[in-house]
mmCIF file of C-alpha atoms in Angstrom:
data_model
loop_
_atom_site.group_PDB
_atom_site.id
_atom_site.type_symbol
_atom_site.label_atom_id
_atom_site.label_comp_id
_atom_site.label_asym_id
_atom_site.label_seq_id
_atom_site.Cartn_x
_atom_site.Cartn_y
_atom_site.Cartn_z
ATOM 1 C CA MET A 23 15.011 11.527 9.495
ATOM 2 C CA GLY A 24 18.105 11.903 7.301
ATOM 3 C CA ILE A 25 18.697 10.746 3.754
ATOM 4 C CA ASP A 26 20.546 7.456 3.229
ATOM 5 C CA ARG A 27 22.328 8.358 0.005
ATOM 6 C CA ALA A 28 24.099 5.028 -0.438
ATOM 7 C CA GLY A 29 20.983 3.010 0.315
ATOM 8 C CA LEU A 30 18.881 5.166 -2.004
ATOM 9 C CA ALA A 31 21.400 4.835 -4.837
ATOM 10 C CA VAL A 32 21.616 1.049 -4.514
ATOM 11 C CA PHE A 33 17.848 0.672 -4.349
ATOM 12 C CA LEU A 34 17.231 2.873 -7.408
ATOM 13 C CA ARG A 35 19.856 1.041 -9.475
ATOM 14 C CA GLY A 36 18.441 -2.320 -8.474
ATOM 15 C CA ARG A 37 14.858 -1.415 -9.346
ATOM 16 C CA ARG A 38 15.923 0.169 -12.659
ATOM 17 C CA GLU A 39 17.867 -2.929 -13.681
ATOM 18 C CA LEU A 40 14.916 -5.197 -12.897
ATOM 19 C CA LEU A 41 12.491 -3.254 -15.122
ATOM 20 C CA GLN A 42 12.309 -4.253 -18.778
ATOM 21 C CA PRO A 43 11.187 -1.899 -21.577
ATOM 22 C CA GLU A 44 8.050 -3.931 -22.230
ATOM 23 C CA ASP A 45 7.136 -3.602 -18.529
ATOM 24 C CA VAL A 46 6.614 0.135 -18.998
ATOM 25 C CA GLY A 47 5.304 0.221 -22.568
ATOM 26 C CA LEU A 48 8.631 0.994 -24.276
ATOM 27 C CA PRO A 49 10.054 -0.765 -27.374
ATOM 28 C CA ARG A 50 13.062 -2.970 -26.649
ATOM 29 C CA GLY A 51 14.983 -2.282 -29.842
ATOM 30 C CA PRO A 52 17.472 -4.662 -31.525
ATOM 31 C CA ARG A 53 20.690 -3.292 -29.982
ATOM 32 C CA ARG A 54 19.828 -3.033 -26.313
ATOM 33 C CA ARG A 55 22.619 -4.221 -24.039
ATOM 34 C CA THR A 56 21.628 -2.480 -20.816
ATOM 35 C CA ALA A 57 20.367 -4.673 -17.965
ATOM 36 C CA GLY A 58 16.864 -3.332 -17.493
ATOM 37 C CA LEU A 59 16.075 0.268 -18.348
ATOM 38 C CA ARG A 60 18.517 3.006 -19.212
ATOM 39 C CA ARG A 61 18.831 5.944 -16.819
ATOM 40 C CA GLU A 62 17.409 8.359 -19.379
ATOM 41 C CA GLU A 63 14.377 6.088 -19.841
ATOM 42 C CA VAL A 64 13.684 6.035 -16.116
ATOM 43 C CA ALA A 65 14.186 9.799 -15.931
ATOM 44 C CA ALA A 66 11.590 10.311 -18.656
ATOM 45 C CA LEU A 67 9.143 8.028 -16.837
ATOM 46 C CA CYS A 68 9.733 10.046 -13.653
ATOM 47 C CA HIS A 69 9.395 13.412 -15.450
ATOM 48 C CA MET A 70 12.864 14.643 -14.544
ATOM 49 C CA SER A 71 16.154 15.200 -16.309
ATOM 50 C CA ALA A 72 18.537 12.301 -16.867
ATOM 51 C CA ASP A 73 21.276 14.321 -15.140
ATOM 52 C CA TYR A 74 19.228 14.705 -11.959
ATOM 53 C CA TYR A 75 18.311 11.018 -11.830
ATOM 54 C CA THR A 76 21.917 9.981 -12.532
ATOM 55 C CA ARG A 77 23.139 12.075 -9.609
ATOM 56 C CA LEU A 78 20.771 10.230 -7.279
ATOM 57 C CA GLU A 79 22.151 6.871 -8.405
ATOM 58 C CA ARG A 80 25.668 8.218 -7.815
ATOM 59 C CA GLU A 81 24.916 9.460 -4.278
ATOM 60 C CA ARG A 82 25.134 13.119 -5.297
ATOM 61 C CA GLY A 83 22.942 16.205 -5.406
ATOM 62 C CA PRO A 84 20.517 17.725 -2.877
ATOM 63 C CA GLN A 85 17.980 15.738 -0.901
ATOM 64 C CA PRO A 86 15.030 15.030 -3.239
ATOM 65 C CA SER A 87 11.674 16.429 -2.182
ATOM 66 C CA GLU A 88 8.648 14.305 -1.322
ATOM 67 C CA GLN A 89 7.118 15.243 -4.688
ATOM 68 C CA MET A 90 10.238 14.056 -6.479
ATOM 69 C CA ILE A 91 10.342 10.766 -4.593
ATOM 70 C CA ALA A 92 6.650 10.173 -5.325
ATOM 71 C CA SER A 93 7.387 10.702 -9.021
ATOM 72 C CA ILE A 94 10.324 8.279 -8.876
ATOM 73 C CA ALA A 95 8.242 5.662 -7.075
ATOM 74 C CA GLN A 96 5.572 5.904 -9.759
ATOM 75 C CA GLY A 97 8.041 5.945 -12.651
ATOM 76 C CA LEU A 98 9.793 2.827 -11.363
ATOM 77 C CA HIS A 99 6.423 1.060 -10.917
ATOM 78 C CA LEU A 100 7.085 0.439 -7.223
ATOM 79 C CA SER A 101 4.681 -1.403 -4.984
ATOM 80 C CA LEU A 102 3.332 0.397 -1.922
ATOM 81 C CA ASP A 103 5.896 -1.309 0.329
ATOM 82 C CA GLU A 104 8.685 -0.316 -2.065
ATOM 83 C CA ARG A 105 7.303 3.227 -2.279
ATOM 84 C CA ASP A 106 7.352 3.550 1.508
ATOM 85 C CA HIS A 107 10.907 2.175 1.590
ATOM 86 C CA VAL A 108 12.252 4.679 -0.951
ATOM 87 C CA PHE A 109 10.570 7.550 0.927
ATOM 88 C CA ARG A 110 12.386 6.526 4.108
ATOM 89 C CA LEU A 111 15.698 6.136 2.275
ATOM 90 C CA ALA A 112 15.261 9.703 0.993
ATOM 91 C CA GLY A 113 14.628 10.958 4.534
ATOM 92 C CA HIS A 114 10.863 11.443 4.306
ATOM 93 C CA GLN A 115 7.834 9.979 6.030
ATOM 94 C CA PRO A 116 5.824 7.850 3.548
ATOM 95 C CA PRO A 117 2.435 9.229 2.457
ATOM 96 C CA PRO A 118 -0.696 7.575 3.848
ATOM 97 C CA ARG A 119 -2.130 4.574 2.070
ATOM 98 C CA GLY A 120 -5.719 3.879 1.127
ATOM 99 C CA ALA A 121 -8.395 5.722 -0.805
ATOM 100 C CA GLY A 122 -6.631 9.082 -0.607
ATOM 101 C CA SER A 123 -3.369 7.795 -2.047
ATOM 102 C CA GLU A 124 -2.385 8.781 -5.581
ATOM 103 C CA HIS A 125 0.266 6.091 -5.988
ATOM 104 C CA ILE A 126 -0.910 3.811 -8.796
ATOM 105 C CA SER A 127 -0.303 0.102 -8.273
ATOM 106 C CA PRO A 128 2.266 -1.570 -10.580
ATOM 107 C CA GLY A 129 -0.353 -3.990 -11.905
ATOM 108 C CA LEU A 130 -2.707 -1.219 -12.959
ATOM 109 C CA LEU A 131 0.180 0.701 -14.530
ATOM 110 C CA ARG A 132 1.298 -2.344 -16.520
ATOM 111 C CA ILE A 133 -2.144 -2.614 -18.066
ATOM 112 C CA PHE A 134 -2.288 1.131 -18.714
ATOM 113 C CA ASP A 135 1.136 1.118 -20.387
ATOM 114 C CA ARG A 136 -0.170 -1.345 -22.978
ATOM 115 C CA LEU A 137 -3.042 0.929 -24.016
ATOM 116 C CA ALA A 138 -1.009 3.580 -25.831
ATOM 117 C CA ASP A 139 -3.259 3.425 -28.917
ATOM 118 C CA THR A 140 -6.539 3.536 -26.964
ATOM 119 C CA PRO A 141 -8.308 6.326 -25.054
ATOM 120 C CA ALA A 142 -7.772 5.400 -21.423
ATOM 121 C CA GLU A 143 -7.245 7.075 -18.066
ATOM 122 C CA ILE A 144 -6.664 6.252 -14.417
ATOM 123 C CA VAL A 145 -8.777 8.240 -11.968
ATOM 124 C CA THR A 146 -9.235 8.441 -8.208
ATOM 125 C CA GLU A 147 -12.565 7.749 -6.538
ATOM 126 C CA VAL A 148 -13.395 11.474 -6.588
ATOM 127 C CA GLY A 149 -12.661 11.719 -10.308
ATOM 128 C CA GLU A 150 -9.123 13.139 -10.298
ATOM 129 C CA THR A 151 -7.237 12.016 -13.401
ATOM 130 C CA LEU A 152 -3.811 10.590 -12.567
ATOM 131 C CA ARG A 153 -2.838 9.247 -16.000
ATOM 132 C CA GLN A 154 -4.125 9.633 -19.568
ATOM 133 C CA THR A 155 -3.043 8.042 -22.814
ATOM 134 C CA ALA A 156 -2.438 10.353 -25.781
ATOM 135 C CA PRO A 157 -5.722 9.262 -27.451
ATOM 136 C CA GLY A 158 -7.446 9.884 -24.120
ATOM 137 C CA ILE A 159 -6.181 13.459 -24.117
ATOM 138 C CA ALA A 160 -7.300 13.844 -27.740
ATOM 139 C CA LEU A 161 -10.766 12.646 -26.705
ATOM 140 C CA VAL A 162 -11.469 14.721 -23.582
ATOM 141 C CA GLY A 163 -8.544 17.124 -23.266
ATOM 142 C CA ASP A 164 -5.712 17.176 -20.747
ATOM 143 C CA ALA A 165 -7.483 16.441 -17.472
ATOM 144 C CA MET A 166 -4.172 16.251 -15.583
ATOM 145 C CA ARG A 167 -3.526 19.972 -15.897
ATOM 146 C CA TYR A 168 -6.034 20.990 -13.213
ATOM 147 C CA THR A 169 -5.113 21.882 -9.658
ATOM 148 C CA GLY A 170 -7.057 22.133 -6.402
ATOM 149 C CA PRO A 171 -10.692 20.994 -6.283
ATOM 150 C CA ALA A 172 -10.947 21.449 -10.079
ATOM 151 C CA ARG A 173 -8.957 18.227 -10.418
ATOM 152 C CA SER A 174 -12.255 16.435 -9.723
ATOM 153 C CA ARG A 175 -14.396 16.017 -12.822
ATOM 154 C CA GLY A 176 -17.527 16.139 -10.672
ATOM 155 C CA TYR A 177 -16.470 19.471 -9.234
ATOM 156 C CA ARG A 178 -15.772 20.835 -12.713
ATOM 157 C CA TRP A 179 -19.133 19.549 -13.918
ATOM 158 C CA PHE A 180 -21.015 21.788 -11.486
ATOM 159 C CA THR A 181 -18.689 24.808 -11.498
ATOM 160 C CA ASP A 182 -17.305 25.135 -15.036
ATOM 161 C CA PRO A 183 -19.775 25.310 -17.964
ATOM 162 C CA ALA A 184 -16.966 24.291 -20.343
ATOM 163 C CA ALA A 185 -16.870 20.871 -18.668
ATOM 164 C CA ARG A 186 -20.230 20.003 -20.242
ATOM 165 C CA ALA A 187 -19.443 21.105 -23.782
ATOM 166 C CA LEU A 188 -18.045 17.695 -24.778
ATOM 167 C CA TYR A 189 -21.217 15.776 -23.881
ATOM 168 C CA VAL A 190 -24.519 15.768 -25.737
ATOM 169 C CA PRO A 191 -27.018 18.102 -23.992
ATOM 170 C CA GLU A 192 -29.721 15.478 -23.552
ATOM 171 C CA ASP A 193 -27.389 13.517 -21.227
ATOM 172 C CA HIS A 194 -26.524 16.421 -18.935
ATOM 173 C CA ALA A 195 -29.339 15.988 -16.413
ATOM 174 C CA HIS A 196 -28.595 12.296 -15.856
ATOM 175 C CA MET A 197 -24.870 13.000 -15.530
ATOM 176 C CA SER A 198 -25.580 15.643 -12.884
ATOM 177 C CA ARG A 199 -27.643 13.148 -10.882
ATOM 178 C CA THR A 200 -24.879 10.562 -11.225
ATOM 179 C CA TYR A 201 -22.148 12.882 -9.933
ATOM 180 C CA ALA A 202 -24.241 14.068 -6.982
ATOM 181 C CA ALA A 203 -25.319 10.534 -6.037
ATOM 182 C CA GLY A 204 -21.787 9.180 -6.345
ATOM 183 C CA LEU A 205 -20.364 11.916 -4.145
ATOM 184 C CA ARG A 206 -23.058 11.374 -1.500
ATOM 185 C CA ALA A 207 -22.202 7.665 -1.332
ATOM 186 C CA LEU A 208 -18.496 8.503 -0.996
ATOM 187 C CA VAL A 209 -19.110 11.020 1.800
ATOM 188 C CA THR A 210 -21.052 8.380 3.729
ATOM 189 C CA MET A 211 -18.322 5.799 3.124
ATOM 190 C CA ARG A 212 -15.273 7.985 3.871
ATOM 191 C CA GLY A 213 -16.625 10.266 6.570
ATOM 192 C CA PRO A 214 -16.756 14.002 7.328
ATOM 193 C CA GLY A 215 -13.002 14.638 7.095
ATOM 194 C CA SER A 216 -12.537 13.052 3.677
ATOM 195 C CA ARG A 217 -11.730 14.601 0.305
ATOM 196 C CA ALA A 218 -15.229 13.665 -0.802
ATOM 197 C CA ALA A 219 -16.767 15.604 2.095
ATOM 198 C CA HIS A 220 -14.591 18.620 1.324
ATOM 199 C CA LEU A 221 -15.717 18.596 -2.306
ATOM 200 C CA ALA A 222 -19.359 18.313 -1.248
ATOM 201 C CA ASP A 223 -19.005 21.327 1.040
ATOM 202 C CA LEU A 224 -17.431 23.368 -1.754
ATOM 203 C CA LEU A 225 -20.154 22.407 -4.208
ATOM 204 C CA LEU A 226 -22.943 23.139 -1.751
ATOM 205 C CA ALA A 227 -21.546 26.655 -1.458
ATOM 206 C CA ARG A 228 -21.025 27.179 -5.193
ATOM 207 C CA SER A 229 -23.690 25.340 -7.180
ATOM 208 C CA GLU A 230 -27.446 25.741 -6.862
ATOM 209 C CA GLU A 231 -27.968 22.713 -9.117
ATOM 210 C CA PHE A 232 -25.778 20.581 -6.857
ATOM 211 C CA ARG A 233 -27.628 21.785 -3.744
ATOM 212 C CA SER A 234 -30.985 20.808 -5.227
ATOM 213 C CA LEU A 235 -29.702 17.347 -6.168
ATOM 214 C CA TRP A 236 -27.991 16.875 -2.805
ATOM 215 C CA GLU A 237 -31.268 17.470 -0.986
ATOM 216 C CA VAL A 238 -32.854 14.519 -2.826
ATOM 217 C CA HIS A 239 -30.384 12.069 -1.177
ATOM 218 C CA GLU A 240 -30.099 9.865 -4.265
ATOM 219 C CA VAL A 241 -27.518 7.070 -4.369
ATOM 220 C CA GLY A 242 -26.897 4.254 -6.828
ATOM 221 C CA ILE A 243 -27.324 6.385 -9.963
ATOM 222 C CA HIS A 244 -24.772 5.308 -12.569
ATOM 223 C CA LEU A 245 -23.537 6.616 -15.884
ATOM 224 C CA ASP A 246 -24.557 4.624 -18.927
ATOM 225 C CA GLU A 247 -21.977 2.200 -20.310
ATOM 226 C CA VAL A 248 -22.261 3.973 -23.657
ATOM 227 C CA LYS A 249 -21.037 7.549 -23.392
ATOM 228 C CA ARG A 250 -22.078 10.084 -26.031
ATOM 229 C CA TYR A 251 -19.673 12.846 -26.968
ATOM 230 C CA GLN A 252 -19.876 15.866 -29.232
ATOM 231 C CA HIS A 253 -16.207 16.250 -30.092
ATOM 232 C CA PRO A 254 -15.049 19.582 -31.565
ATOM 233 C CA GLU A 255 -12.893 17.906 -34.237
ATOM 234 C CA VAL A 256 -14.624 14.643 -35.198
ATOM 235 C CA GLY A 257 -18.236 15.290 -34.181
ATOM 236 C CA ARG A 258 -20.616 12.808 -32.550
ATOM 237 C CA LEU A 259 -19.091 9.739 -30.865
ATOM 238 C CA GLU A 260 -20.703 6.845 -29.021
ATOM 239 C CA LEU A 261 -18.134 4.956 -26.947
ATOM 240 C CA ASN A 262 -18.294 2.053 -24.547
ATOM 241 C CA CYS A 263 -16.509 2.597 -21.247
ATOM 242 C CA GLN A 264 -15.035 -0.430 -19.478
ATOM 243 C CA THR A 265 -13.711 0.056 -15.952
ATOM 244 C CA LEU A 266 -11.148 -1.900 -13.951
ATOM 245 C CA VAL A 267 -11.067 -1.085 -10.220
ATOM 246 C CA ASP A 268 -8.078 -1.398 -7.889
ATOM 247 C CA PRO A 269 -9.817 -2.168 -4.569
ATOM 248 C CA HIS A 270 -6.780 -1.298 -2.436
ATOM 249 C CA GLN A 271 -6.150 2.179 -3.850
ATOM 250 C CA ALA A 272 -9.720 2.975 -4.997
ATOM 251 C CA HIS A 273 -8.350 3.832 -8.447
ATOM 252 C CA ARG A 274 -10.206 3.091 -11.672
ATOM 253 C CA LEU A 275 -8.727 2.354 -15.078
ATOM 254 C CA MET A 276 -11.274 3.522 -17.650
ATOM 255 C CA VAL A 277 -10.928 2.368 -21.267
ATOM 256 C CA TYR A 278 -13.007 3.806 -24.107
ATOM 257 C CA THR A 279 -13.773 1.738 -27.211
ATOM 258 C CA ALA A 280 -16.180 1.728 -30.143
ATOM 259 C CA ALA A 281 -17.807 -1.175 -31.961
ATOM 260 C CA PRO A 282 -15.818 -2.080 -35.121
ATOM 261 C CA GLY A 283 -17.499 -1.037 -38.341
ATOM 262 C CA THR A 284 -19.351 1.882 -36.812
ATOM 263 C CA GLU A 285 -18.872 5.553 -37.603
ATOM 264 C CA SER A 286 -17.661 6.096 -34.033
ATOM 265 C CA TYR A 287 -14.977 3.448 -34.575
ATOM 266 C CA GLU A 288 -13.624 5.302 -37.595
ATOM 267 C CA LYS A 289 -13.667 8.606 -35.743
ATOM 268 C CA LEU A 290 -11.833 7.017 -32.829
ATOM 269 C CA GLN A 291 -9.049 5.995 -35.209
ATOM 270 C CA VAL A 292 -8.775 9.626 -36.273
ATOM 271 C CA LEU A 293 -8.472 10.700 -32.627
ATOM 272 C CA THR A 294 -5.739 8.124 -32.086
ATOM 273 C CA VAL A 295 -3.739 9.747 -34.897
ATOM 274 C CA ILE A 296 -4.409 13.201 -33.445
ATOM 275 C CA GLY A 297 -3.166 11.996 -30.067
ATOM 276 C CA ALA A 298 0.025 10.562 -31.552
ATOM 277 C CA GLN A 299 0.746 13.775 -33.461
ATOM 278 C CA SER A 300 0.258 15.912 -30.364
ATOM 279 C CA LEU A 301 2.949 14.096 -28.373
ATOM 280 C CA ALA A 302 5.905 16.411 -27.870
ATOM 281 C CA PRO A 303 9.433 15.285 -26.954
ATOM 282 C CA SER A 304 9.792 14.994 -23.194
ATOM 283 C CA GLY A 305 12.072 17.839 -22.296
ATOM 284 C CA ALA A 306 10.275 19.181 -19.258
ATOM 285 C CA ALA A 307 11.843 18.530 -15.912
ATOM 286 C CA HIS A 308 11.083 19.271 -12.291
ATOM 287 C CA SER A 309 12.521 22.486 -10.951
ATOM 288 C CA GLU A 310 14.788 20.493 -8.630
ATOM 289 C CA ASP A 311 16.730 19.346 -11.711
ATOM 290 C CA ARG A 312 18.343 22.758 -11.916
ATOM 291 C CA SER A 313 19.798 22.619 -8.437
#
């Protein structure tokens, strides 16, 4: 399957011109004359250099990799059909759909983009964080930096003692039961060849605590709506967690809030400031940008 450079360029330009700044959580500004988003804005959303993205729109440069096309599809807020189309234009077979997909739906992204001042994250059904707001990173750390099975928060819970440091000790036992029960339900639902089954096998080999919980065959154990944190900078926090589920992609948007007037509410405002201050200018680009 070869790349259709002209078709890819036309499609990218068309999708960029249809997107408005407010669609992706950007300020419009008083002097904007561009139809839709600017190329440099799209490049930043796709985590690549403006020069690399511009070359694609001008039918130049090397064939983009599957990873690059996936990043472009997400940055342009493409639907699954549009994602598959741009993969084929770039000369690649589209990734599979369903529970294992990491492509976030445009609707879920639009909601997420409007939560810049709130701790929020989008996670897969096995607890892999796909997106975090800056306050979300200030609350629980950068969960997107992990690779391999450690991307799953449940896997980290049983294999990395540091994963428990943020939560009050008296909640640890219930959280362990919740992670084990949730994974067992997923393994039954998705089958022996699934990501959930692979994680269960790894944990059975690595964690005695997980093995003991797995043998109980519990399901239907859930985390409390109020989550209690022991944050290293602001101390004790009690936050409500509201969850919005995308049934087609099995992704969850999790939003953390505190009741106004409480001490946790004031501390959450402090974390929001910390998150804003920690944002660095987006200068990082994929390695393909240098080609």
